Coordinates of C-alpha atoms and ligand atoms in Angstrom, one line a residue:
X15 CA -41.6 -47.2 -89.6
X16 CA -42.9 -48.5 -86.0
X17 CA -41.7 -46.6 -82.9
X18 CA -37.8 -47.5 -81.5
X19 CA -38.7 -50.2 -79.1
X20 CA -35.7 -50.8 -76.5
X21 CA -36.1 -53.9 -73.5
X22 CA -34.7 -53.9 -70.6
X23 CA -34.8 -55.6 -67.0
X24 CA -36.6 -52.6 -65.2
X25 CA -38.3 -49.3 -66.9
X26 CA -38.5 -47.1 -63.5
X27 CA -41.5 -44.8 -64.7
X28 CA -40.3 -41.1 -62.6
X29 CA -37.3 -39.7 -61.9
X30 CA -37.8 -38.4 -58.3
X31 CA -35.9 -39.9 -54.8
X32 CA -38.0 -42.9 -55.1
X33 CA -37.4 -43.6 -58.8
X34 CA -33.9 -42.8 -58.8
X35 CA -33.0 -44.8 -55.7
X36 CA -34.9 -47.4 -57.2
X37 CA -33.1 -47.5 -60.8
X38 CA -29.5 -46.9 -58.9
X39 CA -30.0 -49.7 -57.0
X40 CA -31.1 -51.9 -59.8
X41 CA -28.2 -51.0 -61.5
X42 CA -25.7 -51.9 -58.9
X43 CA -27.3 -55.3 -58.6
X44 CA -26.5 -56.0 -62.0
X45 CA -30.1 -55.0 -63.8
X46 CA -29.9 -53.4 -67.0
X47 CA -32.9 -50.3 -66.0
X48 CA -34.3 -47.1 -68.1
X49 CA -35.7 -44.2 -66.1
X50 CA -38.3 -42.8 -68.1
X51 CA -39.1 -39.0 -66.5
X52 CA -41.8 -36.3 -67.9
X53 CA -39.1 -34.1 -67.4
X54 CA -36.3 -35.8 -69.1
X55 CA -34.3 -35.1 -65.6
X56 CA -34.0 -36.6 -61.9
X57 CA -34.6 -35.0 -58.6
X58 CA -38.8 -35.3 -59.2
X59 CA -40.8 -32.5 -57.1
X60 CA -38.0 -33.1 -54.1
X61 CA -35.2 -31.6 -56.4
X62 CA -37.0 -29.3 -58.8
X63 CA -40.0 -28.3 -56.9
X64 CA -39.8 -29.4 -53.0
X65 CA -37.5 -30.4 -50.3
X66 CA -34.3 -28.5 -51.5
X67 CA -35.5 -25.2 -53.0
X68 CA -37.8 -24.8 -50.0
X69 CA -34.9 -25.7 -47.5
X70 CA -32.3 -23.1 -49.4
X71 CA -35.2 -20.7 -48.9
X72 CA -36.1 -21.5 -45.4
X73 CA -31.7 -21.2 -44.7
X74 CA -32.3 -17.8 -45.7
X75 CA -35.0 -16.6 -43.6
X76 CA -33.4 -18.1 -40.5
X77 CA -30.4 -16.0 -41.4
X78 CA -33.0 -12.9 -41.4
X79 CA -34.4 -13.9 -37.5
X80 CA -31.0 -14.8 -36.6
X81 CA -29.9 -11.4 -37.6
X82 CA -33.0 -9.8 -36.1
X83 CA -32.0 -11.7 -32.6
X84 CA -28.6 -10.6 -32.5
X85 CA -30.3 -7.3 -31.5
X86 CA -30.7 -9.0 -28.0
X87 CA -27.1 -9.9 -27.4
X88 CA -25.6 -6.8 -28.5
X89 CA -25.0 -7.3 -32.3
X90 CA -27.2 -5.1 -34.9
X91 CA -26.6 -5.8 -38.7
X92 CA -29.0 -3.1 -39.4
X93 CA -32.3 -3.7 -41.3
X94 CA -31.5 -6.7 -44.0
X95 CA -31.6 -5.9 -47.7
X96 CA -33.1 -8.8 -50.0
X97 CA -32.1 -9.0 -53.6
X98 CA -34.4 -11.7 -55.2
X99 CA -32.2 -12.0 -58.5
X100 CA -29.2 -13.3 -56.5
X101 CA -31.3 -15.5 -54.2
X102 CA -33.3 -17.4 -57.3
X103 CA -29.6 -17.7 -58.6
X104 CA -28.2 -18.9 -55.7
X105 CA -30.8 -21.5 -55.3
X106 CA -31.2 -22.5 -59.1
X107 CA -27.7 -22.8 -59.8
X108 CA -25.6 -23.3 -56.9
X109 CA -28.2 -25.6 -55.0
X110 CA -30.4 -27.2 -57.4
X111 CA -28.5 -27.0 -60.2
X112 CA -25.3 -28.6 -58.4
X113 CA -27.2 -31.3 -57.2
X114 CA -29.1 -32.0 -60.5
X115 CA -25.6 -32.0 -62.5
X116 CA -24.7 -34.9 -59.0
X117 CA -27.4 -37.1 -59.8
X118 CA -27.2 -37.0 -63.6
X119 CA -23.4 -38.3 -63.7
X120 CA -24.4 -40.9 -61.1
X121 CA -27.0 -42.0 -63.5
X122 CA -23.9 -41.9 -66.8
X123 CA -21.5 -44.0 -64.2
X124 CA -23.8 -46.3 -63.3
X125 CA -25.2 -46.5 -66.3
X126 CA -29.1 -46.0 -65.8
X127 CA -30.3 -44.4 -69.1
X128 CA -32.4 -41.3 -68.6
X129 CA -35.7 -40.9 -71.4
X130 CA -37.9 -38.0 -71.7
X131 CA -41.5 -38.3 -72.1
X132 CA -44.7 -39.4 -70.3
X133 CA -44.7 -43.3 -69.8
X134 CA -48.3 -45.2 -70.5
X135 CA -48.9 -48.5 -69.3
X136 CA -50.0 -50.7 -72.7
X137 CA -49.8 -53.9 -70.7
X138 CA -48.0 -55.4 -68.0
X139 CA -44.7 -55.8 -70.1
X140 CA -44.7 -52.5 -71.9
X141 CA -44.9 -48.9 -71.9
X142 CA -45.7 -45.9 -74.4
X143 CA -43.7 -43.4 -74.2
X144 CA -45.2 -40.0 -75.5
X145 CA -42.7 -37.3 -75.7
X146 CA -40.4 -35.7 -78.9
X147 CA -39.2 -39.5 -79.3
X148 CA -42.2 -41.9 -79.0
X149 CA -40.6 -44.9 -78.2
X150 CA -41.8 -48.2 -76.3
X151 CA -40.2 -49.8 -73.5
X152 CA -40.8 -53.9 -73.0
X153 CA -39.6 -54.5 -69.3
X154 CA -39.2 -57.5 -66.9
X155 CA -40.1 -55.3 -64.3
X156 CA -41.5 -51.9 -64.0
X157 CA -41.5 -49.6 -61.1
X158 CA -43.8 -46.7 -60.3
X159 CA -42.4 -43.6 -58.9
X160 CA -44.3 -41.0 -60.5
X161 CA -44.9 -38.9 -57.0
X162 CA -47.4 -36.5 -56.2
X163 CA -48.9 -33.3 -57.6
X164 CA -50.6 -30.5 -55.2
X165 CA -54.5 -30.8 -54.6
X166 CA -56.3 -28.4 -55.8
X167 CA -59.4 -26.1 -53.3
X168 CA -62.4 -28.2 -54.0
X169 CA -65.5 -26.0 -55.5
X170 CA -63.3 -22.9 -55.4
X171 CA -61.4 -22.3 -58.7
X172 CA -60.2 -19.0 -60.0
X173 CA -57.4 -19.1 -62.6
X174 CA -55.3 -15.8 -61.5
X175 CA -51.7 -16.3 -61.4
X176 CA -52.4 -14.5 -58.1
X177 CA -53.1 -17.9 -56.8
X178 CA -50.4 -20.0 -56.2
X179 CA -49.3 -23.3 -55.4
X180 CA -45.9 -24.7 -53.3
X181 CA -44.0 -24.6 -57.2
X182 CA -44.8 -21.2 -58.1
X183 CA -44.2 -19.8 -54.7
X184 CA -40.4 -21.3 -54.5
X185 CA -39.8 -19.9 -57.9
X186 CA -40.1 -16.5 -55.6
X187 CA -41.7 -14.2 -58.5
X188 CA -41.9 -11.4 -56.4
X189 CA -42.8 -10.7 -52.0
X190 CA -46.3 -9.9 -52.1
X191 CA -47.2 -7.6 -49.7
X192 CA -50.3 -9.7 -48.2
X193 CA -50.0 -13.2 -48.2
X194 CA -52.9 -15.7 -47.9
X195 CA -52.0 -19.0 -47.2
X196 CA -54.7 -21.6 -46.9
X197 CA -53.4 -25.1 -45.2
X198 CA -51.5 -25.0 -41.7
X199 CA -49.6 -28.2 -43.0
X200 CA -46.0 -28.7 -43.7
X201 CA -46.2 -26.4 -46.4
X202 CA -48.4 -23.9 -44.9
X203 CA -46.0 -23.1 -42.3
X204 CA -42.8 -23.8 -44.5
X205 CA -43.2 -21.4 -47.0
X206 CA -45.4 -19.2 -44.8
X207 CA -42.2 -18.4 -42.8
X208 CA -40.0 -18.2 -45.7
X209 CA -42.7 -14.8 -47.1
X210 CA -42.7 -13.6 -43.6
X211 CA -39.1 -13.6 -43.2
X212 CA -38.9 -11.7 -46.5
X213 CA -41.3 -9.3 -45.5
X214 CA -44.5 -10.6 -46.3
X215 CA -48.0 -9.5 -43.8
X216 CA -48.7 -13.7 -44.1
X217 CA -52.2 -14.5 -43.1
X218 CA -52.7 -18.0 -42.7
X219 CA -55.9 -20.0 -42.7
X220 CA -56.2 -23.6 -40.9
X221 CA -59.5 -25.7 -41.4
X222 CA -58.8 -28.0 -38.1
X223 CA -58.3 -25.8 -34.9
X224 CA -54.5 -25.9 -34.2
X225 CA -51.5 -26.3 -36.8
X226 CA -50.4 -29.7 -38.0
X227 CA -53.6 -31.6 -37.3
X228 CA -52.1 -34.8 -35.6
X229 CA -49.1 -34.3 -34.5
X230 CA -48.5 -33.9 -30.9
X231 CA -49.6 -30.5 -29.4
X232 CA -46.6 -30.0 -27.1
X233 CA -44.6 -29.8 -29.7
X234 CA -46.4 -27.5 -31.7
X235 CA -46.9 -25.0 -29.4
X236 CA -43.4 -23.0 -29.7
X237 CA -43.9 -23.7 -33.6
X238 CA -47.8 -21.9 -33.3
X239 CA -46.4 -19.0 -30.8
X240 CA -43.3 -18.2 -32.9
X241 CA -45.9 -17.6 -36.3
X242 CA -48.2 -15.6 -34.0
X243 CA -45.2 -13.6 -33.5
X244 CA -44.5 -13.7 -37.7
X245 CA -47.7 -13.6 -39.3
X246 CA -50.0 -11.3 -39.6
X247 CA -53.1 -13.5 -38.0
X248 CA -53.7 -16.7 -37.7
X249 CA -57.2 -18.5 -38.2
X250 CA -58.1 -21.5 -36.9
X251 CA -60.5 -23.8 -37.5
X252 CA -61.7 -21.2 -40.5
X253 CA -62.4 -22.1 -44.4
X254 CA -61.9 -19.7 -47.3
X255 CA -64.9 -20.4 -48.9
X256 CA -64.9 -17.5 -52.0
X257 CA -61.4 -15.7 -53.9
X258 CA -62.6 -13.8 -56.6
X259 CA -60.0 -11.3 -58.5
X260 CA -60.5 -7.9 -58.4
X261 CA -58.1 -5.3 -60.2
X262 CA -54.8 -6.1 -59.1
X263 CA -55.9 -8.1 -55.7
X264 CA -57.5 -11.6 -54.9
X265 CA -60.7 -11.1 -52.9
X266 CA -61.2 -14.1 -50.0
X267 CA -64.3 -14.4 -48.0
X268 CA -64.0 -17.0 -44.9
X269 CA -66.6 -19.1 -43.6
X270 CA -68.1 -16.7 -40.8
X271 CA -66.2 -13.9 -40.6
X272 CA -65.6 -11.3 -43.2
X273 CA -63.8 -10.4 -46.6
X274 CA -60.0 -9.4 -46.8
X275 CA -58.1 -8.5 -50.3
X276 CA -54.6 -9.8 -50.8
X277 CA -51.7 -10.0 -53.4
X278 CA -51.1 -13.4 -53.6
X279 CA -53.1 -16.8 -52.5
X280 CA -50.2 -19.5 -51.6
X281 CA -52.8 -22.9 -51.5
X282 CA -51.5 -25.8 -49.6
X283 CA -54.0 -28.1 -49.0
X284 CA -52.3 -31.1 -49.3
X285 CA -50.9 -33.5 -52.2
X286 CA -52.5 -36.2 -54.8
X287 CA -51.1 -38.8 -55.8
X288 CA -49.7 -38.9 -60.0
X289 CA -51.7 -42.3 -61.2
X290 CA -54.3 -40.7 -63.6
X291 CA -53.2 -41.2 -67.8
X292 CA -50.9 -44.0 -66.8
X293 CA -52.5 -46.6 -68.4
X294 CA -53.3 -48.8 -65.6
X295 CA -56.3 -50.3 -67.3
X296 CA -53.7 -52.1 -69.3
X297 CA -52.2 -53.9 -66.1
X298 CA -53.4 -55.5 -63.1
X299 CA -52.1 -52.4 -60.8
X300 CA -55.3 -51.8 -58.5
X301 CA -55.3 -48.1 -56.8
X302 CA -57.6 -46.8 -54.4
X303 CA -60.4 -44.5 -54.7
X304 CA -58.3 -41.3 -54.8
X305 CA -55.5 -42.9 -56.6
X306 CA -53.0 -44.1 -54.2
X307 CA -51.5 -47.5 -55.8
X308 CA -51.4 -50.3 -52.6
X309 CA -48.0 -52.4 -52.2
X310 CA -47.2 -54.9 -50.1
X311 CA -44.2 -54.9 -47.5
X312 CA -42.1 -55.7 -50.9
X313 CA -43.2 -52.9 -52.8
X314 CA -45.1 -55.0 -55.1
X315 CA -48.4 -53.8 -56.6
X316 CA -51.3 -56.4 -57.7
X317 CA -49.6 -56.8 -61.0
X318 CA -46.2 -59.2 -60.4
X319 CA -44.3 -57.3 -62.6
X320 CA -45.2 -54.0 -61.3
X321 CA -43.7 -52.2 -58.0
X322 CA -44.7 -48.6 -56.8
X323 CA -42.8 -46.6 -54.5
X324 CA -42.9 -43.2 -53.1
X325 CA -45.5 -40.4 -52.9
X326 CA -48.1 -42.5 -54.9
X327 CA -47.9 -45.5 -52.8
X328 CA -49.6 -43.7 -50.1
X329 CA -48.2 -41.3 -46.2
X330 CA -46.6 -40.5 -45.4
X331 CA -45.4 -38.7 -48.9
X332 CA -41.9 -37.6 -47.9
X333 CA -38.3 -38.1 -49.8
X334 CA -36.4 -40.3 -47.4
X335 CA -39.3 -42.9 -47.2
X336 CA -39.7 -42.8 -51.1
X337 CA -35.6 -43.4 -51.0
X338 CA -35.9 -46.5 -48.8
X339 CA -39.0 -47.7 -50.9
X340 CA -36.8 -47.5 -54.0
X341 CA -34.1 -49.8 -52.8
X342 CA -36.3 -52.3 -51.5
X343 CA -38.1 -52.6 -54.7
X344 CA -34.5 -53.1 -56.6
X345 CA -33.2 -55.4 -53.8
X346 CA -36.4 -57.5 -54.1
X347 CA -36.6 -57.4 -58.3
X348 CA -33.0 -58.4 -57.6
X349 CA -34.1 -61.5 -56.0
X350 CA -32.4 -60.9 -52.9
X351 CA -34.4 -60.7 -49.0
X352 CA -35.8 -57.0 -48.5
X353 CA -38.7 -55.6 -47.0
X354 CA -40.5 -52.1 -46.4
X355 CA -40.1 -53.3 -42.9
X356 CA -38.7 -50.0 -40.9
X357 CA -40.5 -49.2 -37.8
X358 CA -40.3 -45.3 -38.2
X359 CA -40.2 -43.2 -41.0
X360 CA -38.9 -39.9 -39.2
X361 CA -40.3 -36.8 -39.7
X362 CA -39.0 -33.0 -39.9
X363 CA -41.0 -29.9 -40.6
X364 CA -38.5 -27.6 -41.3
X365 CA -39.9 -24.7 -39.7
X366 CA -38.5 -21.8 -36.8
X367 CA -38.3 -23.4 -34.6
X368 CA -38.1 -27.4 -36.3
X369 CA -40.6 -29.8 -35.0
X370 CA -39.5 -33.7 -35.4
X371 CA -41.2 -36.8 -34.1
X372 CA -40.6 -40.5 -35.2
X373 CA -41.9 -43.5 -33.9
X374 CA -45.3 -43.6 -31.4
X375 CA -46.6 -40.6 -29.8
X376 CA -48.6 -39.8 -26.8
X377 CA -51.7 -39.1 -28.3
X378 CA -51.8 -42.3 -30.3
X379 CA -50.7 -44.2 -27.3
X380 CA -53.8 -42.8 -25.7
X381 CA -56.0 -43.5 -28.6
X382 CA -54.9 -47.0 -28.6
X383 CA -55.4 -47.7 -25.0
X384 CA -51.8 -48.3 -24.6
X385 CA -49.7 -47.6 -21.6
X386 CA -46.4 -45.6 -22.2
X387 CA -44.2 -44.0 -19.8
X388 CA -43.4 -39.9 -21.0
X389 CA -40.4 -38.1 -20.3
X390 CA -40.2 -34.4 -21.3
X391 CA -36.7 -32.2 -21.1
X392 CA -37.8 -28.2 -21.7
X393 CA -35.1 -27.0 -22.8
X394 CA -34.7 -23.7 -20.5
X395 CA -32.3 -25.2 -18.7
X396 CA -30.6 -27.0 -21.3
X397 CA -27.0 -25.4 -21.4
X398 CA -26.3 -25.1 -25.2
X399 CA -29.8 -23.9 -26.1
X400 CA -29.1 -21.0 -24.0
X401 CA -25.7 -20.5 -25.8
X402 CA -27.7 -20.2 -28.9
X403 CA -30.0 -17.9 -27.3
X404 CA -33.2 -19.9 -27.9
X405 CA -35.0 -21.7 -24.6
X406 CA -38.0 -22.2 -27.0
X407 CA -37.3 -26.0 -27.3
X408 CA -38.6 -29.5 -26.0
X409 CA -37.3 -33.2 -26.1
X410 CA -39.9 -35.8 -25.4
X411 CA -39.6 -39.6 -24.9
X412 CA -42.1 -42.2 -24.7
X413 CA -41.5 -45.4 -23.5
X414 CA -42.2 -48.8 -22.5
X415 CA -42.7 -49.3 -19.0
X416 CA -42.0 -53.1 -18.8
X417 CA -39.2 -53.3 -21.1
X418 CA -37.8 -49.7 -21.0
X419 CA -38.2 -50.0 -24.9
X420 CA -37.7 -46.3 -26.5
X421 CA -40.8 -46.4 -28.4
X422 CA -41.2 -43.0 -29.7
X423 CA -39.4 -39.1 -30.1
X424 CA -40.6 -35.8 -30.6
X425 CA -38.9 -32.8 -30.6
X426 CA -39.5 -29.4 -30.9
X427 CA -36.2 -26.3 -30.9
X428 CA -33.6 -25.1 -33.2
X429 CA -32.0 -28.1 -34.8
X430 CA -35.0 -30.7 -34.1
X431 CA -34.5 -32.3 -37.6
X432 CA -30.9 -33.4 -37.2
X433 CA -31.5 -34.3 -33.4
X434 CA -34.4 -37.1 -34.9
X435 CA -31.9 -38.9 -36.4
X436 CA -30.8 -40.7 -32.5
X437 CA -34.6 -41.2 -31.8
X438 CA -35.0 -43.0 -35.1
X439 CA -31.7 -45.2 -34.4
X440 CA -33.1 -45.8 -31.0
X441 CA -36.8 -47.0 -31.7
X442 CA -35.6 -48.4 -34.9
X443 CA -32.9 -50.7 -33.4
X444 CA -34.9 -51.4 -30.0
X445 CA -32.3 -49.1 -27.9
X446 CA -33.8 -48.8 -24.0
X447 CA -33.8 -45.4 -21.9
X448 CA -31.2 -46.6 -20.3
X449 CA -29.1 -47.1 -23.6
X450 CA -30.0 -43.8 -24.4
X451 CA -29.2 -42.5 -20.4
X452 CA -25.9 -44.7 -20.4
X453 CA -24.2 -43.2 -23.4
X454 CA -22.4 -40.3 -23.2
X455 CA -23.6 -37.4 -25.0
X456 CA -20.9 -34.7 -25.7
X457 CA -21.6 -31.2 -23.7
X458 CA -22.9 -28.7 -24.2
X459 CA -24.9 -29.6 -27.1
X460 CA -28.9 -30.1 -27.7
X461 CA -28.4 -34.2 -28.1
X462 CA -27.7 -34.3 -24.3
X463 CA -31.8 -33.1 -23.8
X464 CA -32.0 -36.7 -24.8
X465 CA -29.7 -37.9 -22.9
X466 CA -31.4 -36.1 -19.7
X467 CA -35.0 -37.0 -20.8
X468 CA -33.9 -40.6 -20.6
X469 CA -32.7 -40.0 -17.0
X470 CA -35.8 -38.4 -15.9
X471 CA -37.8 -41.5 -17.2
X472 CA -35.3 -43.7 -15.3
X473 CA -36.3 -41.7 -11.9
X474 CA -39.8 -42.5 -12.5
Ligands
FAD504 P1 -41.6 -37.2 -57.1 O1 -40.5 -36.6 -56.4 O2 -42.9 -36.5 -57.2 O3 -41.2 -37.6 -58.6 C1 -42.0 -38.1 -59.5 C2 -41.4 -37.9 -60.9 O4 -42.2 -38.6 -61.8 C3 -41.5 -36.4 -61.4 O5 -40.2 -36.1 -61.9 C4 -42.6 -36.5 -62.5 O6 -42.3 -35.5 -63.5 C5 -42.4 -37.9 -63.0 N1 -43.7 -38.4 -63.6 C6 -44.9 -38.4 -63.2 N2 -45.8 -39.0 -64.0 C7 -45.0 -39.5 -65.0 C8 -45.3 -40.3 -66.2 N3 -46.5 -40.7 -66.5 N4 -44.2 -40.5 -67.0 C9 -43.0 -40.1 -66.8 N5 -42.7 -39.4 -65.7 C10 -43.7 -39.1 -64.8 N6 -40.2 -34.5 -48.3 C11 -39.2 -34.6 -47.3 O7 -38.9 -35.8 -47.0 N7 -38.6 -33.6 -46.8 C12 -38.9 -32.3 -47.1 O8 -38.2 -31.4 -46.6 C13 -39.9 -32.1 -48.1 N8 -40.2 -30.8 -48.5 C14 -41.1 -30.6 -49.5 C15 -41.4 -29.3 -49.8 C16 -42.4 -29.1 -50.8 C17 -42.7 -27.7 -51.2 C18 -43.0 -30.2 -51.4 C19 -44.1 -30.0 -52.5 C20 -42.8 -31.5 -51.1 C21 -41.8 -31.7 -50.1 N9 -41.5 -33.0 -49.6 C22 -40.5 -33.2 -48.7 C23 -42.1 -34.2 -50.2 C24 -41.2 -34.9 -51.3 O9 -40.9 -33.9 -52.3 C25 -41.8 -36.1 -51.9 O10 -42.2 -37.0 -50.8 C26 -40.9 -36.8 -52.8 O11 -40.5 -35.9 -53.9 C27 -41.6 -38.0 -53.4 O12 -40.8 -38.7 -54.3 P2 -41.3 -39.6 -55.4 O13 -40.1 -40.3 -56.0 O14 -42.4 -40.5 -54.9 O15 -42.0 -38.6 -56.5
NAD505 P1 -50.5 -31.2 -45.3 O1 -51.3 -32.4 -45.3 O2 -49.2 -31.2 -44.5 O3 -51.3 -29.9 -44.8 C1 -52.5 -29.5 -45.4 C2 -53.2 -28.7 -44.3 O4 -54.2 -28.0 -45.0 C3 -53.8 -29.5 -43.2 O5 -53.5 -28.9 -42.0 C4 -55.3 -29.4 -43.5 O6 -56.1 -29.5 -42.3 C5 -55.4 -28.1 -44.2 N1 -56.5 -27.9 -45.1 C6 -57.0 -28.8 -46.0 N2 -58.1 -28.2 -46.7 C7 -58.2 -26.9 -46.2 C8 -59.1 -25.9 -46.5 N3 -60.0 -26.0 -47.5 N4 -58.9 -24.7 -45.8 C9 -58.0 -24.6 -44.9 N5 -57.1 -25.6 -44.5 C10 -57.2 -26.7 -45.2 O7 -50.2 -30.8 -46.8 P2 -49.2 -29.8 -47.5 O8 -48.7 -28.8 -46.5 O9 -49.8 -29.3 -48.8 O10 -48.0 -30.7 -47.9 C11 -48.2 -31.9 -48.7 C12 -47.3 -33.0 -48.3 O11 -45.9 -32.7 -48.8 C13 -47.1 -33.2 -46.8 O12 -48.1 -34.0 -46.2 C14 -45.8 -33.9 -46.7 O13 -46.0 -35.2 -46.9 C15 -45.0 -33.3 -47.9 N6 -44.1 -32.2 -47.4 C16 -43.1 -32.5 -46.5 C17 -42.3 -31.6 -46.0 C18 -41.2 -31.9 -45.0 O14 -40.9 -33.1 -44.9 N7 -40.6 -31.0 -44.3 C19 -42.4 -30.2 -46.4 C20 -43.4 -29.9 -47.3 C21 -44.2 -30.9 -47.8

């Protein structure tokens, strides 16, 4: 007997934002469309392994500083208590779980059939899939979606389950009482604050000499003082460059300066993108030297029949632009106009306090020679932040000085990450300042820092 061989309009190879956006949409335009997911599940790293278990965890430790800062005003809820068993279950079943069980009855309604098992390419109409079940999928189309895995330390391996990476340090195995973390990236800081909040001495360790290399340093700065305040120490523009395990601890020598002993290594270095075993020899997909698979504005790959969307297309590897990739590619198999064409893809690193930027910044303004007008609202005076008992935040604005064209947004404060969403709208649908200075922005709330940073750029 030959393997079960099922055809369809569009085999979707990973079930994560991209993959399921991708095969929803298909569906809704009429396609009939197969997910085929390692995991026999959708959600990908954002569901299972990123975005949401990170963001329940990071709910909780704001909770613990909120707690700790209601000393200030007058309110002490004594020292907090955490109970690890309740919080994994809280997160696993009534946040993960709940949304996992959401997206798998979307898939039954719509009618997108879910296969477990690694998909291989065997040609540019059909795919291997190893799992229980071997079966083979002949497609019209295919689409990529098969995300990104974390990068490794290069020329330093130790195999110790002392030394984690961003999945085994959400699954929250225990609170080490030392903390390495290596990488002063999204991650870094994420989780970083998560330990520390739960009682972790975090030492982190950035190769570049400030935290997030590139994004703009005035919004960092209330981000890098509140984990000098959090972690244990901070070292910048440092390497580990040995962790060797020794009895019950993990040994780390940096470049320069000394040895230290801790508990657990958290490394997060970055992400790779998922193209190696896929069979690509088979096809005419072409991907670059370190695996990222190039599309066009469409989506589209070198091989006709093949799109790619999400983290192994390429940065910047976040959900929402992996979402919008995925309907594009469906509206475009589809036949109908689409195009990767957004001007911004927002970003949000969900950190205390939240720094959020979309669109052009200063610093690349400057790099490319271009002339931008800045506005910057602190947010001392801003009346709501000091309601909420945080001054610690900034609103920035860069503009067009000819047309008045909102061009970029950054912002830094409690609440940055929801705040993006009217810089996006703005640069993305050409609002001016004074669009942004005209509208009337309820008081008191943090949106009116916008609102106020426009009016500032309008006064010159
Ligand atoms: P993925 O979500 O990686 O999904 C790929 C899927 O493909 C997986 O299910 C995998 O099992 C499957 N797969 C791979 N190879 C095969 C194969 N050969 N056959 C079958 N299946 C296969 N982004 C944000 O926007 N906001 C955040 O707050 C955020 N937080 C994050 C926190 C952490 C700790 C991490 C690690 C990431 C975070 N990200 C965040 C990034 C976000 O998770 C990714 O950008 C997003 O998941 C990418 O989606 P994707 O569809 O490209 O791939
Ligand atoms: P990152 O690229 O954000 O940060 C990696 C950091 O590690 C960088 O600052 C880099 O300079 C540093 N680094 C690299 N090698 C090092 C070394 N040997 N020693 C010390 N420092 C070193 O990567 P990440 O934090 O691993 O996250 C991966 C990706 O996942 C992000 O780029 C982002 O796309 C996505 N993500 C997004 C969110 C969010 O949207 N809130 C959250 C988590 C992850």
């Amino acid at each position: 007997m030959g393997d079960l061989v099922i055809e369809v309009d569009v085999a979707v190879v990973g079930g994560g934002p991209g993959g399921y956006s991708a095969a929803f949409r298909c569906a809704e335009l009429g396609l009939e469309t197969v997910v085929v997911d390692a995991g026999k599940r959708l959600g990908g790293a954002c569901l299972w392994e990123g975005c949401i278990p990170s963001k329940a965890l990071l709910h909780v430790a704001a909770l613990i500083e909120d707690a700790e800062r209601a000393r200030e005003l007058g309110v002490d809820f004594g020292e907090p208590r955490v109970s690890l068993d309740p919080l994994r279950k809280w997160k696993a079943e009534r946040v993960v779980g709940r949304l996992a069980r959401g997206l798998a009855s979307v898939a039954k309604a719509k009618g997108v059939e879910v296969i477990g098992g690694r998909a291989v390419f065997e040609s540019s109409r059909e795919l291997r899939v190893e799992g229980d079940e071997p079966q083979k999928v002949r497609f019209t189309h295919a689409v990529i979606a098969t995300g990104s895995a974390p990068a490794g330390l290069p020329g330093l391996t130790v195999s110790s389950d002392r030394v984690i990476d961003s999945t085994a340090a959400l699954e929250l195995a225990d609170v080490p009482e030392r903390l390495l973390v290596i990488g002063g990236g999204y991650i870094g800081l994420e989780l970083g604050q998560v330990y520390a909040a739960l009682g972790s001495a975090v030492t982190l360790v950035e190769m570049t000499d400030g935290l997030l290399p590139g994004v703009d340093r005035a919004l960092v700065h209330p981000l890098a003082r509140r984990c000098e305040k959090l972690f244990a120490q901070i070292r910048l523009g440092a390497r580990v460059t040995s962790l060797v395990e020794r009895g019950s601890a993990i040994e780390a020598r940096f470049d320069g300066d000394g040895v230290a002993a801790f508990d657990r290594v958290l490394v997060a270095v970055g992400r790779q993108p998922a193209s190696a075993g896929l069979g690509l020899e088979y096809t005419r997909v072409s991907a670059d030297a370190r695996g990222f698979i190039g599309v066009d504005d469409h989506c589209r790959t070198t091989d006709p029949a093949i799109y790619a969307v999400g983290d192994v297309t390429g940065e910047p590897m976040l959900a929402h632009r992996a979402m919008r990739q995925g309907k594009v590619a469906a509206e475009v198999m589809a036949g109908r106009p689409a195009a990767f064409d957004n001007v911004v893809v927002p970003a949000v690193v969900f950190t205390d306090p939240e720094v959020a930027w979309c669109g052009l910044t200063e610093s690349e303004a400057e790099r490319e020679g271009r002339t931008v007008k800045v506005a910057k609202r602190e947010w001392a005076a801003a009346g709501r932040a000091l309601t909420l008992g945080r001054s610690d935040g900034l609103t920035k604005l860069i503009a067009d000085p000819d047309s008045g064209r909102v061009l970029g947004v950054g912002i830094v404060g409690p609440g940055a990450g929801e705040l993006i969403a009217e810089g996006a709208l703005a640069v993305e649908t050409a609002l001016t300042v004074e669009d942004l200075a005209a509208t009337i922005h309820a008081h008191p709330t943090l949106s009116e820092t916008l609102m106020e940073a426009a009016e500032a750029l309008l006064r010159g």
